[in-house]
């Protein structure tokens, strides 16, 4: 749904889908193909439970921010993105392994190209931060490249692979 501050994506499908025309966070018959950024919760709380909590409280910052910190600090759950700016290579590797075990066929690494150059984005202010981002990205990609069930694809290739039955039969990018 949409809340003050923007849409809440927590309960949207985690794999490629065509959204519903009535609700972009549900599968449907829209001509648009959604390739969601890969985000998950790692820890002792089930992914689905974390998603329901996030969907309910994410727009209520006074409640959600301390609850999210408490869950992360106690090891219950920590939200991880496939994003080398915000998460370590080790966390991203754990996330992609978790998603592959859940049979997610398309994992989407997200970052802005400006975040790969020091001083071009506020969260990458200097050369040390730039080097850390590149190390994280390299660690993720090298780990993924070593997996037989992982391939690489552009968004255009994902769209071409997405068949008329609204699913992807095999991991995207595999030959």
Short mmCIF file of N, CA, C and O in Angstrom, two decimals, residues 95-160:
data_model
loop_
_atom_site.label_atom_id
_atom_site.label_comp_id
_atom_site.label_asym_id
_atom_site.label_seq_id
_atom_site.Cartn_x
_atom_site.Cartn_y
_atom_site.Cartn_z
N UNK A 95 22.38 -12.98 2.21
CA UNK A 95 21.06 -12.68 1.65
C UNK A 95 20.84 -13.41 0.34
O UNK A 95 19.78 -14.02 0.15
N UNK A 96 21.80 -13.38 -0.58
CA UNK A 96 21.54 -14.05 -1.85
C UNK A 96 21.44 -15.56 -1.65
O UNK A 96 20.63 -16.23 -2.30
N UNK A 97 22.22 -16.14 -0.74
CA UNK A 97 22.09 -17.58 -0.46
C UNK A 97 20.71 -17.89 0.12
O UNK A 97 20.08 -18.89 -0.24
N UNK A 98 20.22 -17.02 1.01
CA UNK A 98 18.89 -17.18 1.60
C UNK A 98 17.82 -17.11 0.50
O UNK A 98 16.91 -17.93 0.46
N UNK A 99 17.93 -16.15 -0.40
CA UNK A 99 16.94 -15.99 -1.47
C UNK A 99 16.99 -17.16 -2.45
O UNK A 99 15.94 -17.64 -2.90
N UNK A 100 18.18 -17.62 -2.79
CA UNK A 100 18.28 -18.78 -3.68
C UNK A 100 17.66 -20.01 -3.04
O UNK A 100 16.99 -20.79 -3.72
N UNK A 101 17.85 -20.19 -1.74
CA UNK A 101 17.24 -21.32 -1.03
C UNK A 101 15.72 -21.22 -1.04
O UNK A 101 15.03 -22.23 -0.97
N UNK A 102 15.19 -19.99 -1.15
CA UNK A 102 13.74 -19.77 -1.24
C UNK A 102 13.25 -19.85 -2.68
O UNK A 102 12.11 -19.54 -2.97
N UNK A 103 14.12 -20.21 -3.60
CA UNK A 103 13.81 -20.38 -5.02
C UNK A 103 13.49 -19.07 -5.73
O UNK A 103 12.75 -19.05 -6.71
N UNK A 104 14.03 -17.96 -5.23
CA UNK A 104 13.91 -16.69 -5.94
C UNK A 104 14.85 -16.79 -7.15
O UNK A 104 16.01 -17.12 -7.00
N UNK A 105 14.32 -16.54 -8.35
CA UNK A 105 15.09 -16.75 -9.58
C UNK A 105 15.87 -15.54 -10.04
O UNK A 105 16.78 -15.66 -10.83
N UNK A 106 15.49 -14.35 -9.58
CA UNK A 106 16.15 -13.13 -10.05
C UNK A 106 16.48 -12.25 -8.86
O UNK A 106 15.59 -11.78 -8.16
N UNK A 107 17.77 -12.05 -8.63
CA UNK A 107 18.22 -11.19 -7.55
C UNK A 107 18.68 -9.88 -8.18
O UNK A 107 19.40 -9.88 -9.18
N UNK A 108 18.30 -8.76 -7.59
CA UNK A 108 18.56 -7.45 -8.16
C UNK A 108 19.47 -6.66 -7.23
O UNK A 108 19.06 -6.26 -6.15
N UNK A 109 20.71 -6.43 -7.65
CA UNK A 109 21.66 -5.60 -6.91
C UNK A 109 21.35 -4.15 -7.27
O UNK A 109 21.24 -3.82 -8.45
N UNK A 110 21.21 -3.30 -6.26
CA UNK A 110 20.80 -1.92 -6.53
C UNK A 110 21.79 -0.93 -5.95
O UNK A 110 22.18 -1.04 -4.79
N UNK A 111 22.19 0.00 -6.77
CA UNK A 111 22.98 1.15 -6.33
C UNK A 111 22.94 2.16 -7.47
O UNK A 111 22.61 1.82 -8.60
N UNK A 112 23.26 3.38 -7.15
CA UNK A 112 23.34 4.44 -8.16
C UNK A 112 24.77 4.50 -8.68
O UNK A 112 25.72 4.37 -7.90
N UNK A 113 24.93 4.70 -9.97
CA UNK A 113 26.29 4.76 -10.54
C UNK A 113 27.12 5.84 -9.86
O UNK A 113 28.34 5.69 -9.69
N UNK A 114 26.49 6.92 -9.41
CA UNK A 114 27.23 7.98 -8.72
C UNK A 114 27.82 7.50 -7.41
O UNK A 114 28.79 8.10 -6.91
N UNK A 115 27.30 6.41 -6.86
CA UNK A 115 27.83 5.87 -5.60
C UNK A 115 29.12 5.08 -5.80
O UNK A 115 29.72 4.63 -4.84
N UNK A 116 29.56 4.94 -7.05
CA UNK A 116 30.80 4.24 -7.33
C UNK A 116 31.98 5.20 -7.48
O UNK A 116 33.10 4.78 -7.73
N UNK A 117 31.72 6.50 -7.31
CA UNK A 117 32.75 7.52 -7.47
C UNK A 117 32.74 8.43 -6.24
O UNK A 117 31.70 9.02 -5.91
N UNK A 118 33.86 8.54 -5.59
CA UNK A 118 33.98 9.38 -4.39
C UNK A 118 33.55 10.81 -4.69
O UNK A 118 33.91 11.38 -5.71
N UNK A 119 32.74 11.37 -3.77
CA UNK A 119 32.32 12.75 -3.88
C UNK A 119 31.13 13.01 -4.78
O UNK A 119 30.65 14.13 -4.86
N UNK A 120 30.64 11.98 -5.45
CA UNK A 120 29.49 12.17 -6.36
C UNK A 120 28.17 11.81 -5.72
O UNK A 120 27.11 11.98 -6.32
N UNK A 121 28.20 11.28 -4.52
CA UNK A 121 26.99 10.94 -3.77
C UNK A 121 27.27 11.21 -2.30
O UNK A 121 28.39 10.97 -1.83
N UNK A 122 26.27 11.68 -1.56
CA UNK A 122 26.51 12.02 -0.15
C UNK A 122 26.96 10.85 0.71
O UNK A 122 27.69 11.04 1.68
N UNK A 123 26.57 9.63 0.35
CA UNK A 123 26.95 8.48 1.16
C UNK A 123 28.29 7.85 0.73
O UNK A 123 28.70 6.85 1.29
N UNK A 124 28.94 8.45 -0.27
CA UNK A 124 30.28 8.03 -0.69
C UNK A 124 31.14 9.31 -0.80
O UNK A 124 31.48 9.75 -1.89
N UNK A 125 31.48 9.89 0.36
CA UNK A 125 32.12 11.19 0.35
C UNK A 125 33.61 11.21 0.01
O UNK A 125 34.14 12.25 -0.36
N UNK A 126 34.29 10.04 0.13
CA UNK A 126 35.74 10.07 -0.02
C UNK A 126 36.26 8.79 -0.65
O UNK A 126 35.52 7.83 -0.87
N UNK A 127 37.56 8.77 -0.93
CA UNK A 127 38.19 7.64 -1.61
C UNK A 127 38.13 6.36 -0.77
O UNK A 127 37.99 5.26 -1.32
N UNK A 128 38.23 6.47 0.55
CA UNK A 128 38.15 5.28 1.41
C UNK A 128 36.78 4.62 1.30
O UNK A 128 36.67 3.40 1.22
N UNK A 129 35.73 5.43 1.31
CA UNK A 129 34.38 4.90 1.19
C UNK A 129 34.18 4.29 -0.20
O UNK A 129 33.60 3.21 -0.34
N UNK A 130 34.67 4.96 -1.23
CA UNK A 130 34.58 4.42 -2.59
C UNK A 130 35.25 3.04 -2.67
O UNK A 130 34.69 2.09 -3.21
N UNK A 131 36.45 2.94 -2.10
CA UNK A 131 37.18 1.66 -2.12
C UNK A 131 36.40 0.57 -1.39
O UNK A 131 36.34 -0.58 -1.85
N UNK A 132 35.75 0.94 -0.27
CA UNK A 132 34.95 -0.03 0.49
C UNK A 132 33.76 -0.51 -0.35
O UNK A 132 33.46 -1.71 -0.39
N UNK A 133 33.08 0.40 -1.04
CA UNK A 133 31.94 0.03 -1.89
C UNK A 133 32.40 -0.94 -2.98
O UNK A 133 31.76 -1.97 -3.22
N UNK A 134 33.51 -0.64 -3.64
CA UNK A 134 34.02 -1.51 -4.70
C UNK A 134 34.42 -2.88 -4.15
O UNK A 134 34.17 -3.90 -4.78
N UNK A 135 35.05 -2.92 -2.95
CA UNK A 135 35.41 -4.21 -2.33
C UNK A 135 34.17 -5.04 -2.06
O UNK A 135 34.14 -6.25 -2.30
N UNK A 136 33.14 -4.39 -1.53
CA UNK A 136 31.89 -5.10 -1.23
C UNK A 136 31.26 -5.65 -2.50
O UNK A 136 30.82 -6.81 -2.55
N UNK A 137 31.17 -4.81 -3.53
CA UNK A 137 30.58 -5.24 -4.79
C UNK A 137 31.38 -6.39 -5.41
O UNK A 137 30.81 -7.40 -5.83
N UNK A 138 32.70 -6.26 -5.42
CA UNK A 138 33.56 -7.31 -5.95
C UNK A 138 33.37 -8.61 -5.16
O UNK A 138 33.26 -9.69 -5.74
N UNK A 139 33.31 -8.51 -3.83
CA UNK A 139 33.12 -9.71 -3.00
C UNK A 139 31.81 -10.41 -3.31
O UNK A 139 31.76 -11.64 -3.43
N UNK A 140 30.75 -9.63 -3.46
CA UNK A 140 29.44 -10.21 -3.80
C UNK A 140 29.48 -10.89 -5.15
O UNK A 140 29.07 -12.04 -5.30
N UNK A 141 29.98 -10.18 -6.16
CA UNK A 141 29.97 -10.72 -7.53
C UNK A 141 30.89 -11.92 -7.68
O UNK A 141 30.54 -12.89 -8.36
N UNK A 142 32.05 -11.89 -7.02
CA UNK A 142 32.94 -13.05 -7.09
C UNK A 142 32.32 -14.27 -6.43
O UNK A 142 32.43 -15.39 -6.95
N UNK A 143 31.65 -14.07 -5.32
CA UNK A 143 30.97 -15.18 -4.65
C UNK A 143 29.85 -15.74 -5.52
O UNK A 143 29.72 -16.95 -5.69
N UNK A 144 29.05 -14.84 -6.07
CA UNK A 144 27.92 -15.28 -6.91
C UNK A 144 28.41 -15.98 -8.17
O UNK A 144 27.83 -16.98 -8.60
N UNK A 145 29.50 -15.47 -8.77
CA UNK A 145 30.01 -16.07 -10.00
C UNK A 145 30.48 -17.50 -9.78
O UNK A 145 30.48 -18.30 -10.71
N UNK A 146 30.83 -17.84 -8.54
CA UNK A 146 31.27 -19.19 -8.23
C UNK A 146 30.14 -20.18 -8.01
O UNK A 146 30.38 -21.37 -7.80
N UNK A 147 28.91 -19.72 -8.04
CA UNK A 147 27.76 -20.59 -7.81
C UNK A 147 27.21 -21.11 -9.13
O UNK A 147 26.92 -20.33 -10.03
N UNK A 148 27.00 -22.42 -9.25
CA UNK A 148 26.49 -22.96 -10.52
C UNK A 148 25.06 -22.50 -10.84
O UNK A 148 24.68 -22.49 -12.01
N UNK A 149 24.30 -22.10 -9.83
CA UNK A 149 22.91 -21.71 -10.07
C UNK A 149 22.74 -20.22 -10.30
O UNK A 149 21.62 -19.73 -10.36
N UNK A 150 23.86 -19.48 -10.45
CA UNK A 150 23.78 -18.03 -10.59
C UNK A 150 24.31 -17.60 -11.96
O UNK A 150 25.35 -18.07 -12.41
N UNK A 151 23.57 -16.72 -12.61
CA UNK A 151 24.00 -16.09 -13.85
C UNK A 151 23.81 -14.60 -13.71
O UNK A 151 23.26 -14.12 -12.72
N UNK A 152 24.24 -13.85 -14.69
CA UNK A 152 24.13 -12.40 -14.65
C UNK A 152 23.35 -11.93 -15.87
O UNK A 152 23.49 -12.49 -16.95
N UNK A 153 22.55 -10.89 -15.69
CA UNK A 153 21.72 -10.39 -16.79
C UNK A 153 21.44 -8.90 -16.59
O UNK A 153 21.42 -8.41 -15.46
N UNK A 154 21.19 -8.22 -17.68
CA UNK A 154 20.74 -6.84 -17.63
C UNK A 154 19.23 -6.84 -17.41
O UNK A 154 18.56 -7.87 -17.56
N UNK A 155 18.65 -5.69 -17.07
CA UNK A 155 17.20 -5.61 -16.91
C UNK A 155 16.48 -5.95 -18.22
O UNK A 155 15.43 -6.59 -18.20
N UNK A 156 17.05 -5.57 -19.35
CA UNK A 156 16.45 -5.92 -20.64
C UNK A 156 16.43 -7.43 -20.84
O UNK A 156 15.45 -7.98 -21.35
N UNK A 157 17.49 -8.10 -20.44
CA UNK A 157 17.54 -9.56 -20.55
C UNK A 157 16.53 -10.22 -19.61
O UNK A 157 15.92 -11.24 -19.95
N UNK A 158 16.35 -9.65 -18.43
CA UNK A 158 15.35 -10.18 -17.50
C UNK A 158 13.97 -10.08 -18.14
O UNK A 158 13.18 -11.04 -18.14
N UNK A 159 13.64 -8.93 -18.71
CA UNK A 159 12.33 -8.73 -19.35
C UNK A 159 12.13 -9.71 -20.49
O UNK A 159 11.04 -10.27 -20.64
N UNK A 160 13.17 -9.96 -21.28
CA UNK A 160 13.05 -10.90 -22.39
C UNK A 160 12.87 -12.34 -21.90
O UNK A 160 12.21 -13.15 -22.55
#
